[in-house]
Coordinates of C-alpha atoms in Angstrom, one line a residue:
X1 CA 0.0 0.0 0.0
X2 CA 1.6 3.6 -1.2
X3 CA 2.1 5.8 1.9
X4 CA 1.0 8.7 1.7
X5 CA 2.4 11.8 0.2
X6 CA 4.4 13.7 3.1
X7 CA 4.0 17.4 3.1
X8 CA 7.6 19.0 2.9
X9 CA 8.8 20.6 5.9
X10 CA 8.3 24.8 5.8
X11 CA 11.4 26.9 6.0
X12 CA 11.9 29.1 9.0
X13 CA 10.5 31.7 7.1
X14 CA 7.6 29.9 6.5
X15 CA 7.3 28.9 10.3
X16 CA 7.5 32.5 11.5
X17 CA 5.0 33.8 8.8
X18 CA 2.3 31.0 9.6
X19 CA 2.7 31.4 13.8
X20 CA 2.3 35.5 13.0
X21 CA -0.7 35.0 11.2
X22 CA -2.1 32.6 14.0
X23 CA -1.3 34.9 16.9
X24 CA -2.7 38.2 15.3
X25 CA -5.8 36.8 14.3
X26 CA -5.9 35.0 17.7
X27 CA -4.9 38.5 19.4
X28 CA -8.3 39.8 17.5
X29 CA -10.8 37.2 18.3
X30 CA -9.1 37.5 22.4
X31 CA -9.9 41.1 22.4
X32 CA -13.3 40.5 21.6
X33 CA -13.7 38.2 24.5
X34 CA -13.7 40.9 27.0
X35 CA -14.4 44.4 24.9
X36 CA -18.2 44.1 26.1
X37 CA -17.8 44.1 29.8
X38 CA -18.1 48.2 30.3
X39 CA -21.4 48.0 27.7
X40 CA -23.5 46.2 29.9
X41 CA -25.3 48.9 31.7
X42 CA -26.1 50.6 28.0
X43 CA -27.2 47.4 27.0
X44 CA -29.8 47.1 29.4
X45 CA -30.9 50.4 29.4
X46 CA -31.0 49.9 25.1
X47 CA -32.7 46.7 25.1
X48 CA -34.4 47.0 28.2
X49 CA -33.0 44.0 29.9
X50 CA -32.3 42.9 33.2
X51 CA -28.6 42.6 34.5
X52 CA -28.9 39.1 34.4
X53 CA -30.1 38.5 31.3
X54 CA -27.1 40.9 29.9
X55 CA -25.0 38.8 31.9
X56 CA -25.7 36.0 29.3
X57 CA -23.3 37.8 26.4
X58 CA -20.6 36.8 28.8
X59 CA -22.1 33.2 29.8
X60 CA -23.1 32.1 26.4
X61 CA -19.6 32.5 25.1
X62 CA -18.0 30.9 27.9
X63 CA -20.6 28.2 27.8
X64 CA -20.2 28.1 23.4
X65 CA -16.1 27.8 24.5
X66 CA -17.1 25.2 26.8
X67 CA -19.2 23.1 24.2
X68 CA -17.2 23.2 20.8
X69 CA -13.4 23.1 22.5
X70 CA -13.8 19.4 22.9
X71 CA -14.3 18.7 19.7
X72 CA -11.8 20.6 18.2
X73 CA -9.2 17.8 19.2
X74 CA -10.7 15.6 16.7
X75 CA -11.7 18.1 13.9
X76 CA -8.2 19.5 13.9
X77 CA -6.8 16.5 12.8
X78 CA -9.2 16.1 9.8
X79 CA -9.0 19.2 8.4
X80 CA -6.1 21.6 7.0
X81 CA -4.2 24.4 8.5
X82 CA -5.9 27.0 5.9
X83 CA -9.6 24.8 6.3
X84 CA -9.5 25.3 9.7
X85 CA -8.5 29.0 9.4
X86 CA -10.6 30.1 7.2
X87 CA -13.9 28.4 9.3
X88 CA -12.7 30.1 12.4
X89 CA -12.7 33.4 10.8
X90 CA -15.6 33.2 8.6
X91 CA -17.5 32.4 12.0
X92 CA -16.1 35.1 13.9
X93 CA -16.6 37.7 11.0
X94 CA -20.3 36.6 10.9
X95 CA -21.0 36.9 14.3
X96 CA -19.3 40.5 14.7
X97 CA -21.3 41.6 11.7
X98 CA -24.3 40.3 13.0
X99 CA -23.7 42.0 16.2
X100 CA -22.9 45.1 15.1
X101 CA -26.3 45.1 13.0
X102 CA -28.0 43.6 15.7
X103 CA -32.0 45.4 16.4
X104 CA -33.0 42.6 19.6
X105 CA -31.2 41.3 22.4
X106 CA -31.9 37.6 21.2
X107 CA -30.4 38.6 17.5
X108 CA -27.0 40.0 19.6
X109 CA -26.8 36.7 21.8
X110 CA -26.9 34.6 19.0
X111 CA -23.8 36.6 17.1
X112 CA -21.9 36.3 20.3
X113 CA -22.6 32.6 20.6
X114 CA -21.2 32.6 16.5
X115 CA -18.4 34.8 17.6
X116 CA -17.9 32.0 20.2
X117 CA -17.5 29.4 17.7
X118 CA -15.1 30.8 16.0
X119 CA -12.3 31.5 18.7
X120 CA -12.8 27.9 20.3
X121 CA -11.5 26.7 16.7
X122 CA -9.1 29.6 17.0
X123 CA -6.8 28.6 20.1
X124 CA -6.6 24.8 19.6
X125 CA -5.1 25.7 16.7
X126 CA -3.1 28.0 17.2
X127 CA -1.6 25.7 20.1
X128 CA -1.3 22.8 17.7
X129 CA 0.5 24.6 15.5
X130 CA 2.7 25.6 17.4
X131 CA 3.9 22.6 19.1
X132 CA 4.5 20.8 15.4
X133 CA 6.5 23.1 13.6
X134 CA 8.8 24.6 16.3
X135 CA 11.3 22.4 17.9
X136 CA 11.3 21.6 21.1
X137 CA 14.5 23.7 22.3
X138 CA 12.6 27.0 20.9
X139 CA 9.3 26.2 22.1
X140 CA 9.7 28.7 25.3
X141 CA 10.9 31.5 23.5
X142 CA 7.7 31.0 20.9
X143 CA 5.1 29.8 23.9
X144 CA 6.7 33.1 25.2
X145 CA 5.7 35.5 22.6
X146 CA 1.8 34.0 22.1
X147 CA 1.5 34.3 25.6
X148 CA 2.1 38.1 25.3
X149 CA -0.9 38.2 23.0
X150 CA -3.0 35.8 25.2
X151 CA -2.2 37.9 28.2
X152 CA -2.8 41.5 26.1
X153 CA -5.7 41.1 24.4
X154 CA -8.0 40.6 26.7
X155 CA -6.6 42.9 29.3
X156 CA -7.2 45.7 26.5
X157 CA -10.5 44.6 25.9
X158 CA -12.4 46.7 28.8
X159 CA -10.2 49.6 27.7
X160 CA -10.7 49.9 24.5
X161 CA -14.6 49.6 25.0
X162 CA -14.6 52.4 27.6
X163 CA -12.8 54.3 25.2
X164 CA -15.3 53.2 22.4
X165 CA -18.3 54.1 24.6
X166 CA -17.0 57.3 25.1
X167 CA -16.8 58.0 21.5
X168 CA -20.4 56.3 20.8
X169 CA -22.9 53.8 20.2
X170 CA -21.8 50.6 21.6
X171 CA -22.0 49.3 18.1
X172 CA -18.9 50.6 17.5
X173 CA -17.5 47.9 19.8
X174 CA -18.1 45.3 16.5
X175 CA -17.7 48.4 13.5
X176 CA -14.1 48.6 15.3
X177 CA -12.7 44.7 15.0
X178 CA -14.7 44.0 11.8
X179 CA -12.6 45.8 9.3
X180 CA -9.2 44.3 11.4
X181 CA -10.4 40.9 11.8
X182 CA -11.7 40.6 8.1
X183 CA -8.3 42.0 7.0
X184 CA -6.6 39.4 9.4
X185 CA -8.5 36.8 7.6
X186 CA -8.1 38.0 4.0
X187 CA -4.6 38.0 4.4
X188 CA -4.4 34.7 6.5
X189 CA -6.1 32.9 3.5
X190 CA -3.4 34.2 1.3
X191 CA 0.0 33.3 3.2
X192 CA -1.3 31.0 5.3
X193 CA 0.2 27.1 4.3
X194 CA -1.0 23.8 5.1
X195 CA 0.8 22.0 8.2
X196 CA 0.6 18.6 8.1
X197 CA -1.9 16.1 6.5
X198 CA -5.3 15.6 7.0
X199 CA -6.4 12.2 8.5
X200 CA -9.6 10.7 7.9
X201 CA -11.6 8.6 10.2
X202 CA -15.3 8.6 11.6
X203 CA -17.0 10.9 14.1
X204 CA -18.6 9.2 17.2
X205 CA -22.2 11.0 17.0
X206 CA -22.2 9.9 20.7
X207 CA -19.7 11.3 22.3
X208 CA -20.9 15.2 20.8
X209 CA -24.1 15.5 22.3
X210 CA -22.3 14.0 25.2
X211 CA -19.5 16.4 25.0
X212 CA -21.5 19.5 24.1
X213 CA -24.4 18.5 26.9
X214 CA -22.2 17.6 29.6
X215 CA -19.7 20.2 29.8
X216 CA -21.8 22.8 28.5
X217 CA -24.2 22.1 31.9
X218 CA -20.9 22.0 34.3
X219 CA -20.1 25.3 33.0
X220 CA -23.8 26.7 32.7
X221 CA -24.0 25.0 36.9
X222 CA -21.2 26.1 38.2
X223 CA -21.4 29.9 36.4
X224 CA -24.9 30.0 38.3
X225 CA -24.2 28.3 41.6
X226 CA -22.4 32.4 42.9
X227 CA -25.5 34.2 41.3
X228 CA -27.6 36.4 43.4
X229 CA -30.8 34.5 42.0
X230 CA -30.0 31.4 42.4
X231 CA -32.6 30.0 44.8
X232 CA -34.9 31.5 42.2
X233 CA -33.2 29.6 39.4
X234 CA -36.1 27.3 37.7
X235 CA -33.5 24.5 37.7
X236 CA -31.3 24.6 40.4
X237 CA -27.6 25.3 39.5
X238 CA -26.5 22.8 42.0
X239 CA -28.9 20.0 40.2
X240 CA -27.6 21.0 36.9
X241 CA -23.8 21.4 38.1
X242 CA -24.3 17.5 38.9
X243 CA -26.0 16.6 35.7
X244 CA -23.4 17.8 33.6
X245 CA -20.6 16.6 35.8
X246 CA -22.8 12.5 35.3
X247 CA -22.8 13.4 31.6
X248 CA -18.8 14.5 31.4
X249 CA -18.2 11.2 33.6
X250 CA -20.1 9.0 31.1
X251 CA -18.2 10.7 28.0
X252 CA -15.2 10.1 30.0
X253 CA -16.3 6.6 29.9
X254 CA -17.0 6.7 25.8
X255 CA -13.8 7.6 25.0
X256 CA -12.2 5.3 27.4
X257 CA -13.9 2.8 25.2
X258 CA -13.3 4.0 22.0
X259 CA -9.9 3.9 22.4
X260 CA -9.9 0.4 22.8
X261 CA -11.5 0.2 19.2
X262 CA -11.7 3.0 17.3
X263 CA -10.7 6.8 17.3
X264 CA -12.1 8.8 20.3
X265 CA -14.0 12.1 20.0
X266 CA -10.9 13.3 22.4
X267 CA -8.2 11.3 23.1
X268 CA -7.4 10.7 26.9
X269 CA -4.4 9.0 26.4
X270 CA -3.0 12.3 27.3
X271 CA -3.8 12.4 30.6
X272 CA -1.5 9.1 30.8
X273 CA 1.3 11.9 30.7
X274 CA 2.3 12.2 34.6
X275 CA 3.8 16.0 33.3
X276 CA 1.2 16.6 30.6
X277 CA -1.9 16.0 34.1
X278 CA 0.4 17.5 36.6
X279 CA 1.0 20.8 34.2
X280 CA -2.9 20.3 33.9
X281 CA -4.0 20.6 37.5
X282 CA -1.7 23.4 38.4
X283 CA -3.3 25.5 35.3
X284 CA -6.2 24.4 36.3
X285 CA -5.8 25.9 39.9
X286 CA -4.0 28.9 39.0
X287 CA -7.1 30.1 35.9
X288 CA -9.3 29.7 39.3
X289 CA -7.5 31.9 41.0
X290 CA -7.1 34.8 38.3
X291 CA -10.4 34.3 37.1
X292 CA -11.6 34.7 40.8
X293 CA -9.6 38.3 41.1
X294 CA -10.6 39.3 37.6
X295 CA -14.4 39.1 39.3
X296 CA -13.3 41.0 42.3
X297 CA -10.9 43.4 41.7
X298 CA -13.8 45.7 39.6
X299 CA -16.4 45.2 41.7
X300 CA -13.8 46.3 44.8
X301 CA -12.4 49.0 42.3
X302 CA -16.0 50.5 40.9
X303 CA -18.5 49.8 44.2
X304 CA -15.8 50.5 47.0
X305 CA -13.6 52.8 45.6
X306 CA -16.0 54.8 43.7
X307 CA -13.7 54.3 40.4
X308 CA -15.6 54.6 37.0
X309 CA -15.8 51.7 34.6
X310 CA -13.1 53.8 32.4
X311 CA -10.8 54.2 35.5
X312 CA -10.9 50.8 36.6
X313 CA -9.7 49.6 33.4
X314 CA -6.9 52.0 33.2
X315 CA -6.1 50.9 35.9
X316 CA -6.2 47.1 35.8
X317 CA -4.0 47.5 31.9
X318 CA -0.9 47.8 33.0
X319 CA -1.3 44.2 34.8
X320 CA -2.2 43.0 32.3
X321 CA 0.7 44.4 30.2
X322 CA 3.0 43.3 32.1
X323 CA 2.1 39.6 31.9
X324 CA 2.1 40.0 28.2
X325 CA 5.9 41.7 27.7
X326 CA 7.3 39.6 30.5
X327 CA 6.2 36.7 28.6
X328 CA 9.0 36.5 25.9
X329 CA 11.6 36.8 28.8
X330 CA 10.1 33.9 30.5
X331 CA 10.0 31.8 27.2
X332 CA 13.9 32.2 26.8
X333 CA 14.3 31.7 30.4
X334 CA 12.3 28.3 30.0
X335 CA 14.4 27.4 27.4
X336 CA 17.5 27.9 30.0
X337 CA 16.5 26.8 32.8
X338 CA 13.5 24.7 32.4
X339 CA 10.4 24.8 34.0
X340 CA 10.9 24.5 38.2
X341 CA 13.0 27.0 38.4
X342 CA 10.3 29.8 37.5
X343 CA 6.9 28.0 38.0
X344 CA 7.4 27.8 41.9
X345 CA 8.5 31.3 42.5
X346 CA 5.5 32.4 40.3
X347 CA 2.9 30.4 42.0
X348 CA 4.4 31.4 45.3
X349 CA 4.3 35.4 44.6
X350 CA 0.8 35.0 43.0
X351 CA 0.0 33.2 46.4
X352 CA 1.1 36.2 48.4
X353 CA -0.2 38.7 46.3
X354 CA -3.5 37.3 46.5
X355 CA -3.6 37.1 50.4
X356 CA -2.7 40.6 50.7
X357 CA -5.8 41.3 48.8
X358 CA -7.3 39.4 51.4
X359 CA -6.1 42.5 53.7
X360 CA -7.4 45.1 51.8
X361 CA -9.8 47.7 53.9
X362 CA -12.6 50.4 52.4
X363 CA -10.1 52.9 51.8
X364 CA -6.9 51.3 50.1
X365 CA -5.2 53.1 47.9
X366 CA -5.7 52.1 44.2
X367 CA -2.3 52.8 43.5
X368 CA -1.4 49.9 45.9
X369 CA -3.9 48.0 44.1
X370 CA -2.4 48.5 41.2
X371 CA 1.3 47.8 41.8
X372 CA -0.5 44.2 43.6
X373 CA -2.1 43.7 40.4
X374 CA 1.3 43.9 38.4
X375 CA 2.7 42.0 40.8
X376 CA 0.1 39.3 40.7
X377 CA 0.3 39.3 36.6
X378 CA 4.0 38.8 37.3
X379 CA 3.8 36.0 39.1
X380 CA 1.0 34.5 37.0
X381 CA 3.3 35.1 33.9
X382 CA 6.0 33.5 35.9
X383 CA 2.9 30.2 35.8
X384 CA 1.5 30.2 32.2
X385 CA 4.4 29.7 29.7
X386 CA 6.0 27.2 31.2
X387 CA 3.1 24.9 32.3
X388 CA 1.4 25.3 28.8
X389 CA 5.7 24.6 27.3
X390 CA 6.2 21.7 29.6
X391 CA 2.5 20.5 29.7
X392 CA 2.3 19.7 25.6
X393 CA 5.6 19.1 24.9
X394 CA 6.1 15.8 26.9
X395 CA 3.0 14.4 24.2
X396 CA 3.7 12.7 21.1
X397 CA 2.8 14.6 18.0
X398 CA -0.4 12.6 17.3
X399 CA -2.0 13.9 20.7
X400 CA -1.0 17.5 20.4
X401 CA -4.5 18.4 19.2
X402 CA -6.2 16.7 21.6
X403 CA -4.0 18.0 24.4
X404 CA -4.7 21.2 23.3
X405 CA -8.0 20.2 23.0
X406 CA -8.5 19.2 26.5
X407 CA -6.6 22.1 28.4
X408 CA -9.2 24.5 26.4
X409 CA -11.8 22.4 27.6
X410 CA -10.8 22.8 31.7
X411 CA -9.7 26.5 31.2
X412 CA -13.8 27.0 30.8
X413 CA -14.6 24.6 33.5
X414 CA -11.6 26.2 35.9
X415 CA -12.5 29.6 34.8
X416 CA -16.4 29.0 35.7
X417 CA -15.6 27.1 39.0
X418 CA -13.2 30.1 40.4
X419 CA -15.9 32.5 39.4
X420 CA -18.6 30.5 41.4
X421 CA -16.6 29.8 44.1
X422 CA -15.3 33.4 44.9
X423 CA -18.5 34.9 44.2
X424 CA -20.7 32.5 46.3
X425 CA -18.0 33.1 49.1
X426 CA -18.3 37.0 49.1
X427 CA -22.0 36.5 48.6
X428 CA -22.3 34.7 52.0
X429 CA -20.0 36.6 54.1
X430 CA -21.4 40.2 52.6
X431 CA -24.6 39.2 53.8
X432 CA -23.2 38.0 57.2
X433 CA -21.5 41.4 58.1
X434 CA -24.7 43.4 56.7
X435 CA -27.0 41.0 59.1
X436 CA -24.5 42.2 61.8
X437 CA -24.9 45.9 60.9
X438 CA -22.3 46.9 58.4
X439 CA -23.1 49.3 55.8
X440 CA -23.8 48.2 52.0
X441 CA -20.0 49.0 51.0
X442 CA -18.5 47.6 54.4
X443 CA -20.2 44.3 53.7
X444 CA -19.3 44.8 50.0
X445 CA -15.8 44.9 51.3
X446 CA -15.7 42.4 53.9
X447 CA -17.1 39.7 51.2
X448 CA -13.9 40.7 48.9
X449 CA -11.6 40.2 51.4
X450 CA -12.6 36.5 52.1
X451 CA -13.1 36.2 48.2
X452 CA -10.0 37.2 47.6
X453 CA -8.9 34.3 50.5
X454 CA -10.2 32.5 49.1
X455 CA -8.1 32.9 46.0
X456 CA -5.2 32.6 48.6
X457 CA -5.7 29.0 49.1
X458 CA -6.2 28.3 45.7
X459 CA -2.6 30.3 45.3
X460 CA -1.2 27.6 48.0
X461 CA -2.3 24.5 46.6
X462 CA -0.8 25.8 42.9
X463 CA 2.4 26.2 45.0
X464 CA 2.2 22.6 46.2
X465 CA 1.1 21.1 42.7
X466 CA 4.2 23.5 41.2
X467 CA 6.9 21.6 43.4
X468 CA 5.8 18.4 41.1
X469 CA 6.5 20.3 37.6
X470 CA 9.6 18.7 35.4
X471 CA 11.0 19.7 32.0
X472 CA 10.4 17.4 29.8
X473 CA 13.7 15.8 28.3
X474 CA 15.0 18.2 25.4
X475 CA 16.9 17.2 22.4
X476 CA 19.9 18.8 21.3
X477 CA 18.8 21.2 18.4
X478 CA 20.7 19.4 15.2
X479 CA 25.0 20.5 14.4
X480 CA 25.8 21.8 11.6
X481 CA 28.5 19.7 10.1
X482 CA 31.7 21.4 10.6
X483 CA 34.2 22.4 8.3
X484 CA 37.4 20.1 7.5
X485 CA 40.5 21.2 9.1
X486 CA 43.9 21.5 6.7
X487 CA 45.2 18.3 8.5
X488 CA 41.9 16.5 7.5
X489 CA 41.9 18.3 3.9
X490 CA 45.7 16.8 3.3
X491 CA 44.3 13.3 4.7
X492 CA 41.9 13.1 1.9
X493 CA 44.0 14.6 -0.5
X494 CA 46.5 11.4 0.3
X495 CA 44.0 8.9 0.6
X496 CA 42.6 9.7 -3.1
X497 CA 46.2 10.3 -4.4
X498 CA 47.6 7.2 -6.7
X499 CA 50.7 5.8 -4.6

């Protein structure tokens, strides 16, 4: 049986073209993520919606994230580089114009949910990309660089809508990225090559209802299980948190058996990596923990500091900023020193950063909450690019989509988990100080602060699970040949020369 025909391996200059395309597009489809967050009282008053039901522009993307990263693992490998691409934009581009023309609620929900789609193609790929064309003694320096676009975007995102609000209609939020995303993708189609070769195989129509059900109702539960109306819910957010953690368990238990067989939905063989589920559960932890003082830190900032929406995220940027630029420097440092040395002291300063949140009063200066907040991002960078380096490198080439696949999936169920436990903690303890006669923004307060403890212990166990991080075993980047001495020149000169 002929093999295959092998694509020929792209030039350097090939690799650094493709990975720039990736991470630009990816930077535009990030930003979007969290441009909405300052619209959301205009939004209510426009539509005439209740702040929950605006809160579901944020929900229904985490919850679309949630629901297509686990099939990406499978559709990556089935699909080209330029296929894959070009779906992931077209999606995006439709949901942004759709938005942006948008004349209900239910019509700008929907785009965001098409939005949605697109960037959970967008970051599997990019990810898996990544991890096959750049060796494995560069990866840090290149993990370093896309996490400075990870780590930007969305810290620019309630910037730029502040400013954008201040200039107009909060249509302008989706008239802004059209024009750069649909330039992204016109361009991306052109220069963009194809990595790799397809492989074909059968879908398990089982396992994507069981996929999209079960963790889109873990996400949905535990996203609910901090909201203020919760024992209104209809279906209790604890009753469907345990529904959709059965239905994860029994597509757990599908692919378990499929591998016996036939090809899995999503490939668990991954989490037969001791460094590949240790890198796992400490990014787990540590995306619980920022996403647990993301929450926070504006509502502390905006309802007891009396900052505007604008201010606060001024003020939060330069956090973000610096998790982005220190994220190179990290990358090379990874590639020096491996993985140890820098994830403990990260996960030990974001640990300490976060407890002196803890200690914050009424009245604490937002300058020293900002210079915590850089500090924290520190740290956190200090976390991120080596985990995510270390995690996917120790995997064969044939899982890299799938490992990508599944550390997309648990950043959603992390990222709603911190957010419900943080907020259901400062929910109870705000109401215990108000029942003992605090004012609104004393209770307010007081509920950060054990948040924000919360966050703290979270911080501690990363700090434990970080002691257990390894580099994975690098191979020597190849010698070039070196160049024959005179002796060796005169050796062969004699050896072809008739005696």
């Amino acid at each position: 049986m002929p093999e295959p025909h092998a694509t020929p391996a792209p030039t350097p200059a090939r690799v650094t073209a493709v990975l720039r395309i990736l991470v630009l597009s990816t930077f535009v489809v990030l930003l979007n993520e969290t441009i909405m967050v300052n619209a959301i009282p205009r939004l209510m008053r426009e539509f005439e919606v209740s702040a929950a039901a605006a809160g579901w522009l944020s929900t229904a993307f985490m919850l679309t994230m949630a629901v297509v990263i686990p099939v990406t693992g499978w559709f990556l490998q089935r699909v080209t580089t330029r296929t894959a691409f070009g779906l992931a934009m077209a999606l995006f581009l439709a949901g942004t114009a759709l938005a942006a023309a948008a004349p209900a609620f239910p019509v700008l929900l929907a785009a965001r949910v098409v939005q949605a789609s697109g960037t959970a193609v967008m970051m599997p790929l990019l990810m898996t990309t990544l991890m096959t064309l750049v060796p494995p003694h560069e990866r840090g320096k290149v993990m370093g660089n896309i996490t400075l676009v990870i780590s930007v975007a969305p810290a620019l995102g309630p910037a730029v809508s502040g400013v954008l609000l201040e200039l107009g209609s909060w249509r302008l939020l989706f008239l802004a990225v059209l024009p750069i995303a649909g330039a992204m993708a016109v361009f991306g189609r052109m220069k963009l090559v194809d990595i790799g070769e397809p492989q074909a195989g059968p879908i398990d129509w089982v396992s994507v209802p069981l996929a999209a059900a079960g963790f889109g109702a873990l996400v949905y539960g535990l996203s609910g299980l901090g909201a203020e109306n919760a024992a209104d819910a209809a279906v209790p957010p604890a009753a469907t948190t345990l529904v959709g953690a059965v239905l994860v368990g029994l597509f757990v238990w599908r692919q378990l058996f499929l591998q016996r067989s036939s090809t899995p939905l999503l490939d668990l063989r991954a989490l037969t990596f001791r460094h590949f589920s240790v890198a796992l559960g400490l990014m787990c932890l540590s995306f619980m923990a920022l996403m647990g003082a993301f929450i926070l830190l504006p509502l502390y900032l905006q309802e007891v500091c009396d900052l505007t929406s604008l201010q606060t995220g001024l003020l939060l940027i330069p956090g973000g900023l610096t998790m982005g630029l220190l994220g190179p420097q990290v990358g090379k440092l990874y590639d020096r020193f491996g993985a140890p040395r820098l994830v403990v002291p990260g996960a030990a300063v974001t640990a300490v950063c976060l407890a002196l949140f803890a200690l914050t009063a009424e009245r604490t200066s937002p300058w020293l909450v900002l210079v915590l907040h850089v500090a924290l991002s520190a740290g956190m960078a200090f976390v991120f690019t080596p985990v995510f380096t270390s995690g996917l490198s120790v995997l064969p080439p044939h899982l890299y989509p799938h490992g990508s696949a599944i550390l997309g999936s648990l950043q959603q169920v992390a990222a709603a988990a911190g957010t419900a436990l943080v907020i259901s903690v400062m929910s109870c303890r705000a109401a215990t100080a108000a029942a003992g006669g605090a004012d609104a923004t004393g209770a307010l307060a007081t509920g950060i602060r054990w948040g924000f403890g919360v966050g703290a212990a979270l911080g501690v166990l990363a700090v434990l699970v970080a002691l257990l991080v390894r580099t994975p075993p690098t191979p020597e980047p190849p010698a070039e040949p070196d160049a024959p001495d005179e002796d060796d020149a005169a050796t062969a000169k004699a050896a072809h020369t008739p005696g």
